PDB file of C-alpha atoms in Angstrom:
ATOM      1  CA  UNK I 121      14.019  27.020   8.807  1.00 42.00           C
ATOM      2  CA  UNK I 122      16.089  24.317   7.065  1.00 45.00           C
ATOM      3  CA  UNK I 123      15.537  22.044  10.079  1.00 47.00           C
ATOM      4  CA  UNK I 124      11.740  22.489   9.737  1.00 45.00           C
ATOM      5  CA  UNK I 125      11.932  21.617   6.029  1.00 44.00           C
ATOM      6  CA  UNK I 126      13.992  18.496   6.787  1.00 47.00           C
ATOM      7  CA  UNK I 127      11.501  17.450   9.455  1.00 42.00           C
ATOM      8  CA  UNK I 128       8.545  17.908   7.124  1.00 43.00           C
ATOM      9  CA  UNK I 129      10.328  15.965   4.373  1.00 45.00           C
ATOM     10  CA  UNK I 130      11.059  13.119   6.813  1.00 46.00           C
ATOM     11  CA  UNK I 131       7.428  13.076   7.934  1.00 44.00           C
ATOM     12  CA  UNK I 132       6.326  12.842   4.299  1.00 52.00           C
ATOM     13  CA  UNK I 133       8.642   9.912   3.668  1.00 50.00           C
ATOM     14  CA  UNK I 134       7.434   8.198   6.843  1.00 52.00           C
ATOM     15  CA  UNK I 135       3.788   8.539   5.754  1.00 57.00           C
ATOM     16  CA  UNK I 136       4.623   7.165   2.297  1.00 54.00           C
ATOM     17  CA  UNK I 137       6.463   4.226   3.876  1.00 53.00           C
ATOM     18  CA  UNK I 138       3.553   3.569   6.245  1.00 57.00           C
ATOM     19  CA  UNK I 139       1.048   3.637   3.387  1.00 58.00           C
ATOM     20  CA  UNK I 140       3.152   1.329   1.230  1.00 57.00           C
ATOM     21  CA  UNK I 141       3.771  -1.187   3.980  1.00 66.00           C
ATOM     22  CA  UNK I 142       0.375  -0.820   5.649  1.00 77.00           C
ATOM     23  CA  UNK I 143      -1.580  -3.403   3.678  1.00 79.00           C
ATOM     24  CA  UNK I 144       1.385  -5.703   3.245  1.00 83.00           C
ATOM     25  CA  UNK I 145       2.171  -5.417   6.952  1.00 80.00           C
ATOM     26  CA  UNK I 146      -1.430  -6.179   7.880  1.00 83.00           C
ATOM     27  CA  UNK I 147      -1.481  -9.235   5.599  1.00 88.00           C
ATOM     28  CA  UNK I 148       1.767 -10.500   7.140  1.00 85.00           C
ATOM     29  CA  UNK I 149       0.424  -9.951  10.674  1.00 88.00           C
ATOM     30  CA  UNK I 150      -2.781 -11.860   9.894  1.00 90.00           C
ATOM     31  CA  UNK I 151      -0.801 -14.756   8.424  1.00 93.00           C
ATOM     32  CA  UNK I 152       1.566 -14.681  11.410  1.00 91.00           C
ATOM     33  CA  UNK I 153      -1.286 -14.758  13.934  1.00 91.00           C
ATOM     34  CA  UNK I 154      -2.865 -17.747  12.184  1.00 94.00           C
ATOM     35  CA  UNK I 155       0.132 -19.950  12.954  1.00 94.00           C
ATOM     36  CA  UNK I 156       1.744 -18.163  15.927  1.00 92.00           C
ATOM     37  CA  UNK I 157      -0.897 -19.512  18.319  1.00 92.00           C
ATOM     38  CA  UNK I 158       0.406 -23.025  17.574  1.00 94.00           C
ATOM     39  CA  UNK I 159       4.095 -22.119  17.878  1.00 91.00           C
ATOM     40  CA  UNK I 160       4.278 -19.684  20.796  1.00 89.00           C
ATOM     41  CA  UNK I 161       2.941 -18.895  24.245  1.00 86.00           C
ATOM     42  CA  UNK I 162       2.889 -15.948  26.686  1.00 84.00           C
ATOM     43  CA  UNK I 163       1.382 -13.465  24.241  1.00 86.00           C
ATOM     44  CA  UNK I 164       0.955  -9.821  25.178  1.00 83.00           C
ATOM     45  CA  UNK I 165      -2.599  -9.072  26.249  1.00 81.00           C
ATOM     46  CA  UNK I 166      -3.346  -7.017  23.113  1.00 82.00           C
ATOM     47  CA  UNK I 167      -1.470  -9.138  20.547  1.00 83.00           C
ATOM     48  CA  UNK I 168      -4.386 -11.330  19.458  1.00 86.00           C
ATOM     49  CA  UNK I 169      -6.623  -8.474  18.358  1.00 85.00           C
ATOM     50  CA  UNK I 170      -7.867  -7.454  14.942  1.00 87.00           C
ATOM     51  CA  UNK I 171      -5.331  -9.499  13.010  1.00 87.00           C
ATOM     52  CA  UNK I 172      -6.418 -12.640  14.882  1.00 89.00           C
ATOM     53  CA  UNK I 173     -10.074 -11.944  14.050  1.00 92.00           C
ATOM     54  CA  UNK I 174      -9.157 -11.359  10.392  1.00 93.00           C
ATOM     55  CA  UNK I 175      -8.033 -14.996  10.180  1.00 94.00           C
ATOM     56  CA  UNK I 176     -11.725 -15.902  10.502  1.00 94.00           C
ATOM     57  CA  UNK I 177     -12.273 -14.102   7.177  1.00 94.00           C
ATOM     58  CA  UNK I 178      -9.022 -15.090   5.484  1.00 94.00           C
ATOM     59  CA  UNK I 179      -9.358 -18.873   5.769  1.00 94.00           C
ATOM     60  CA  UNK I 180     -12.885 -19.052   4.284  1.00 93.00           C
ATOM     61  CA  UNK I 181     -11.826 -16.671   1.483  1.00 93.00           C
ATOM     62  CA  UNK I 182      -8.761 -18.834   0.878  1.00 94.00           C
ATOM     63  CA  UNK I 183     -10.973 -21.928   0.554  1.00 91.00           C
ATOM     64  CA  UNK I 184     -12.994 -20.214  -2.202  1.00 92.00           C
ATOM     65  CA  UNK I 185      -9.911 -20.286  -4.416  1.00 90.00           C
ATOM     66  CA  UNK I 186      -9.724 -24.081  -4.140  1.00 89.00           C
ATOM     67  CA  UNK I 187     -13.249 -25.127  -5.062  1.00 88.00           C
ATOM     68  CA  UNK I 188     -12.088 -28.278  -6.848  1.00 91.00           C
ATOM     69  CA  UNK I 189     -10.478 -29.502  -3.597  1.00 92.00           C
ATOM     70  CA  UNK I 190     -11.971 -30.684  -0.327  1.00 91.00           C
ATOM     71  CA  UNK I 191     -11.926 -27.753   2.142  1.00 90.00           C
ATOM     72  CA  UNK I 192     -12.417 -29.965   5.215  1.00 93.00           C
ATOM     73  CA  UNK I 193      -8.746 -29.826   6.368  1.00 94.00           C
ATOM     74  CA  UNK I 194      -8.895 -26.001   6.190  1.00 94.00           C
ATOM     75  CA  UNK I 195     -12.004 -26.028   8.389  1.00 94.00           C
ATOM     76  CA  UNK I 196     -10.235 -28.329  10.847  1.00 96.00           C
ATOM     77  CA  UNK I 197      -7.313 -25.930  10.861  1.00 96.00           C
ATOM     78  CA  UNK I 198      -9.683 -23.022  11.544  1.00 96.00           C
ATOM     79  CA  UNK I 199     -11.341 -24.929  14.401  1.00 95.00           C
ATOM     80  CA  UNK I 200      -7.964 -25.751  15.962  1.00 96.00           C
ATOM     81  CA  UNK I 201      -6.947 -22.124  15.486  1.00 96.00           C
ATOM     82  CA  UNK I 202     -10.009 -20.958  17.449  1.00 95.00           C
ATOM     83  CA  UNK I 203      -9.192 -23.384  20.264  1.00 96.00           C
ATOM     84  CA  UNK I 204      -5.549 -22.217  20.311  1.00 94.00           C
ATOM     85  CA  UNK I 205      -6.697 -18.565  20.451  1.00 93.00           C
ATOM     86  CA  UNK I 206      -9.049 -19.393  23.313  1.00 94.00           C
ATOM     87  CA  UNK I 207      -6.233 -21.135  25.178  1.00 93.00           C
ATOM     88  CA  UNK I 208      -3.890 -18.170  24.580  1.00 90.00           C
ATOM     89  CA  UNK I 209      -6.556 -15.784  25.915  1.00 90.00           C
ATOM     90  CA  UNK I 210      -7.093 -17.934  29.012  1.00 90.00           C
ATOM     91  CA  UNK I 211      -3.343 -18.144  29.638  1.00 89.00           C
ATOM     92  CA  UNK I 212      -2.937 -14.376  29.214  1.00 85.00           C
ATOM     93  CA  UNK I 213      -5.954 -13.637  31.408  1.00 85.00           C
ATOM     94  CA  UNK I 214      -4.626 -15.954  34.118  1.00 87.00           C
ATOM     95  CA  UNK I 215      -1.260 -14.174  34.054  1.00 84.00           C
ATOM     96  CA  UNK I 216      -2.928 -10.764  34.290  1.00 82.00           C
ATOM     97  CA  UNK I 217      -5.243 -11.914  37.100  1.00 85.00           C
ATOM     98  CA  UNK I 218      -2.265 -13.224  39.107  1.00 83.00           C
ATOM     99  CA  UNK I 219      -0.401  -9.949  38.597  1.00 82.00           C
ATOM    100  CA  UNK I 220       2.365 -11.563  36.554  1.00 77.00           C
ATOM    101  CA  UNK I 221       1.792  -9.697  33.311  1.00 73.00           C
ATOM    102  CA  UNK I 222       5.341  -8.576  32.546  1.00 72.00           C
ATOM    103  CA  UNK I 223       5.133  -8.784  28.744  1.00 72.00           C
ATOM    104  CA  UNK I 224       4.698  -5.856  26.362  1.00 75.00           C
ATOM    105  CA  UNK I 225       0.982  -5.712  25.564  1.00 77.00           C
ATOM    106  CA  UNK I 226       1.682  -6.349  21.838  1.00 79.00           C
ATOM    107  CA  UNK I 227       4.320  -9.056  22.432  1.00 80.00           C
ATOM    108  CA  UNK I 228       3.991 -11.688  19.703  1.00 81.00           C
ATOM    109  CA  UNK I 229       4.690 -14.567  22.052  1.00 81.00           C
ATOM    110  CA  UNK I 230       7.587 -16.593  23.345  1.00 82.00           C
ATOM    111  CA  UNK I 231       8.825 -18.986  20.681  1.00 82.00           C
ATOM    112  CA  UNK I 232       8.572 -22.698  21.387  1.00 77.00           C
ATOM    113  CA  UNK I 233      11.824 -23.141  19.462  1.00 74.00           C
ATOM    114  CA  UNK I 234      13.670 -21.120  22.109  1.00 64.00           C
ATOM    115  CA  UNK I 235      11.944 -22.921  24.983  1.00 63.00           C
ATOM    116  CA  UNK I 236      12.862 -26.372  23.670  1.00 64.00           C
ATOM    117  CA  UNK I 237      16.423 -25.273  22.803  1.00 63.00           C
ATOM    118  CA  UNK I 238      16.402 -27.524  19.738  1.00 64.00           C
ATOM    119  CA  UNK I 239      18.643 -25.063  17.919  1.00 60.00           C
ATOM    120  CA  UNK I 240      20.818 -24.177  20.887  1.00 63.00           C
ATOM    121  CA  UNK I 241      20.477 -20.621  22.090  1.00 70.00           C
ATOM    122  CA  UNK I 242      18.762 -19.229  18.991  1.00 70.00           C
ATOM    123  CA  UNK I 243      17.797 -15.578  19.393  1.00 78.00           C
ATOM    124  CA  UNK I 244      14.142 -14.581  19.448  1.00 79.00           C
ATOM    125  CA  UNK I 245      14.551 -13.003  16.014  1.00 79.00           C
ATOM    126  CA  UNK I 246      16.152 -16.147  14.541  1.00 82.00           C
ATOM    127  CA  UNK I 247      13.537 -18.397  16.114  1.00 82.00           C
ATOM    128  CA  UNK I 248      10.606 -16.307  14.879  1.00 84.00           C
ATOM    129  CA  UNK I 249      12.047 -15.100  11.589  1.00 84.00           C
ATOM    130  CA  UNK I 250      13.879 -18.207  10.358  1.00 86.00           C
ATOM    131  CA  UNK I 251      13.163 -21.446  12.234  1.00 88.00           C
ATOM    132  CA  UNK I 252       9.392 -21.044  12.711  1.00 91.00           C
ATOM    133  CA  UNK I 253       8.746 -20.016   9.074  1.00 92.00           C
ATOM    134  CA  UNK I 254      10.834 -22.926   7.789  1.00 93.00           C
ATOM    135  CA  UNK I 255       8.928 -25.317  10.061  1.00 92.00           C
ATOM    136  CA  UNK I 256       5.540 -23.955   8.879  1.00 94.00           C
ATOM    137  CA  UNK I 257       6.550 -24.084   5.195  1.00 96.00           C
ATOM    138  CA  UNK I 258       7.901 -27.623   5.614  1.00 96.00           C
ATOM    139  CA  UNK I 259       4.606 -28.671   7.232  1.00 95.00           C
ATOM    140  CA  UNK I 260       2.810 -27.072   4.267  1.00 95.00           C
ATOM    141  CA  UNK I 261       4.950 -28.983   1.770  1.00 96.00           C
ATOM    142  CA  UNK I 262       4.324 -32.256   3.611  1.00 96.00           C
ATOM    143  CA  UNK I 263       0.560 -31.606   3.656  1.00 95.00           C
ATOM    144  CA  UNK I 264       0.322 -30.690  -0.053  1.00 93.00           C
ATOM    145  CA  UNK I 265      -0.314 -34.302  -1.235  1.00 94.00           C
ATOM    146  CA  UNK I 266      -3.088 -34.679   1.368  1.00 93.00           C
ATOM    147  CA  UNK I 267      -4.654 -31.224   1.188  1.00 93.00           C
ATOM    148  CA  UNK I 268      -3.432 -28.698  -1.354  1.00 94.00           C
ATOM    149  CA  UNK I 269      -5.467 -25.800   0.104  1.00 95.00           C
ATOM    150  CA  UNK I 270      -4.095 -26.284   3.635  1.00 95.00           C
ATOM    151  CA  UNK I 271      -0.568 -27.015   2.424  1.00 95.00           C
ATOM    152  CA  UNK I 272      -0.494 -23.916   0.224  1.00 95.00           C
ATOM    153  CA  UNK I 273      -1.950 -21.814   3.034  1.00 95.00           C
ATOM    154  CA  UNK I 274       0.781 -22.931   5.433  1.00 96.00           C
ATOM    155  CA  UNK I 275       3.489 -22.138   2.881  1.00 96.00           C
ATOM    156  CA  UNK I 276       2.047 -18.626   2.426  1.00 96.00           C
ATOM    157  CA  UNK I 277       1.699 -18.281   6.233  1.00 95.00           C
ATOM    158  CA  UNK I 278       5.402 -19.156   6.595  1.00 95.00           C
ATOM    159  CA  UNK I 279       6.258 -16.372   4.156  1.00 94.00           C
ATOM    160  CA  UNK I 280       3.959 -14.068   6.146  1.00 92.00           C
ATOM    161  CA  UNK I 281       5.886 -14.956   9.323  1.00 91.00           C
ATOM    162  CA  UNK I 282       9.135 -13.879   7.694  1.00 91.00           C
ATOM    163  CA  UNK I 283       7.586 -10.635   6.454  1.00 89.00           C
ATOM    164  CA  UNK I 284       6.021  -9.792   9.794  1.00 86.00           C
ATOM    165  CA  UNK I 285       9.252 -10.322  11.744  1.00 84.00           C
ATOM    166  CA  UNK I 286      11.270  -8.290   9.228  1.00 85.00           C
ATOM    167  CA  UNK I 287       8.759  -5.422   9.270  1.00 83.00           C
ATOM    168  CA  UNK I 288       8.708  -5.393  13.076  1.00 77.00           C
ATOM    169  CA  UNK I 289      12.512  -5.192  13.091  1.00 80.00           C
ATOM    170  CA  UNK I 290      12.443  -2.350  10.536  1.00 77.00           C
ATOM    171  CA  UNK I 291       9.864  -0.516  12.665  1.00 74.00           C
ATOM    172  CA  UNK I 292      12.014  -0.903  15.788  1.00 75.00           C
ATOM    173  CA  UNK I 293      15.018   0.377  13.846  1.00 79.00           C
ATOM    174  CA  UNK I 294      12.976   3.432  12.775  1.00 79.00           C
ATOM    175  CA  UNK I 295      11.998   4.090  16.386  1.00 79.00           C
ATOM    176  CA  UNK I 296      15.611   3.805  17.525  1.00 81.00           C
ATOM    177  CA  UNK I 297      16.678   6.275  14.838  1.00 83.00           C
ATOM    178  CA  UNK I 298      13.873   8.643  15.885  1.00 81.00           C
ATOM    179  CA  UNK I 299      15.039   8.429  19.512  1.00 82.00           C
ATOM    180  CA  UNK I 300      18.625   9.097  18.450  1.00 86.00           C
ATOM    181  CA  UNK I 301      17.522  12.089  16.355  1.00 81.00           C
ATOM    182  CA  UNK I 302      15.473  13.447  19.248  1.00 81.00           C
ATOM    183  CA  UNK I 303      18.444  13.026  21.595  1.00 82.00           C
ATOM    184  CA  UNK I 304      20.770  14.849  19.189  1.00 81.00           C
ATOM    185  CA  UNK I 305      18.223  17.654  18.672  1.00 82.00           C
ATOM    186  CA  UNK I 306      17.776  18.099  22.417  1.00 84.00           C
ATOM    187  CA  UNK I 307      21.528  18.100  22.950  1.00 82.00           C
ATOM    188  CA  UNK I 308      21.937  20.753  20.249  1.00 78.00           C
ATOM    189  CA  UNK I 309      19.154  22.875  21.748  1.00 78.00           C
ATOM    190  CA  UNK I 310      20.645  22.545  25.247  1.00 77.00           C
ATOM    191  CA  UNK I 311      24.008  23.675  23.871  1.00 79.00           C
ATOM    192  CA  UNK I 312      22.374  26.698  22.213  1.00 76.00           C
ATOM    193  CA  UNK I 313      20.577  27.483  25.476  1.00 74.00           C
ATOM    194  CA  UNK I 314      23.829  27.325  27.462  1.00 77.00           C
ATOM    195  CA  UNK I 315      25.453  29.650  24.931  1.00 77.00           C
ATOM    196  CA  UNK I 316      22.632  32.174  25.352  1.00 73.00           C
ATOM    197  CA  UNK I 317      21.225  31.770  21.789  1.00 71.00           C
ATOM    198  CA  UNK I 318      17.695  31.952  23.167  1.00 61.00           C
ATOM    199  CA  UNK I 319      17.937  35.622  24.076  1.00 62.00           C
TER     200      UNK I 319
END
C-alpha cells in the first residue's frame, strides 16, 4: 500500500517536471537544431524532425523583433540552414540505404569538435555542452556589429545548446534511476517469492 502511494507520488512529480520543462525543453531543442546542422554530422534518422521544422517558424518570428535592422543576414542563415538540413538528410538516408545505420534514431549528431580533436579527447558532453555553445556565442558576438538580429540569435542559440544538452543529461539520469528502481523492486519481489510470501 505504501509502495503504491510512493509510486503515485513519484509519477505526479515526474508529470510536473515534464510539464515545467516541456516548453523550455522544446525551445532549447529548436535552438539546438538550428545550429547543430552546421556543427555535427551522422545524425540519427529521426533527430531532425519537428524541432528542425520549427526553426522555419522561429527565424521569421525572430526577425519581426528587429524591424529597424536589415533581416537579410537572417534569411541567408535560414537558407544555409535548409541546405545543411538537406545535406544531413541525404547523408542519413545514404547510411540507412547502405545498411550502416548504427546510430540511435534520435542521436543529435557527432560533434565536429571531437572529430577535429582541437581540444584533445573532449567527451561528447563537453564538446556539445561547452565547446560548441561557446563557439556559437562567440560567432554571435563577432557578428553583432554587422547584423544584430543574426548575432543575437546565435547567442541565444548557444544558450539553447547548453540547455538542451543539460536537459538530455538530466533525462538520461532519470531513466537510469528508473532502471535502478525497477531492478531493486524486481529483486525484492524475487526475494519475497523465494521466501513463499506469495502464498
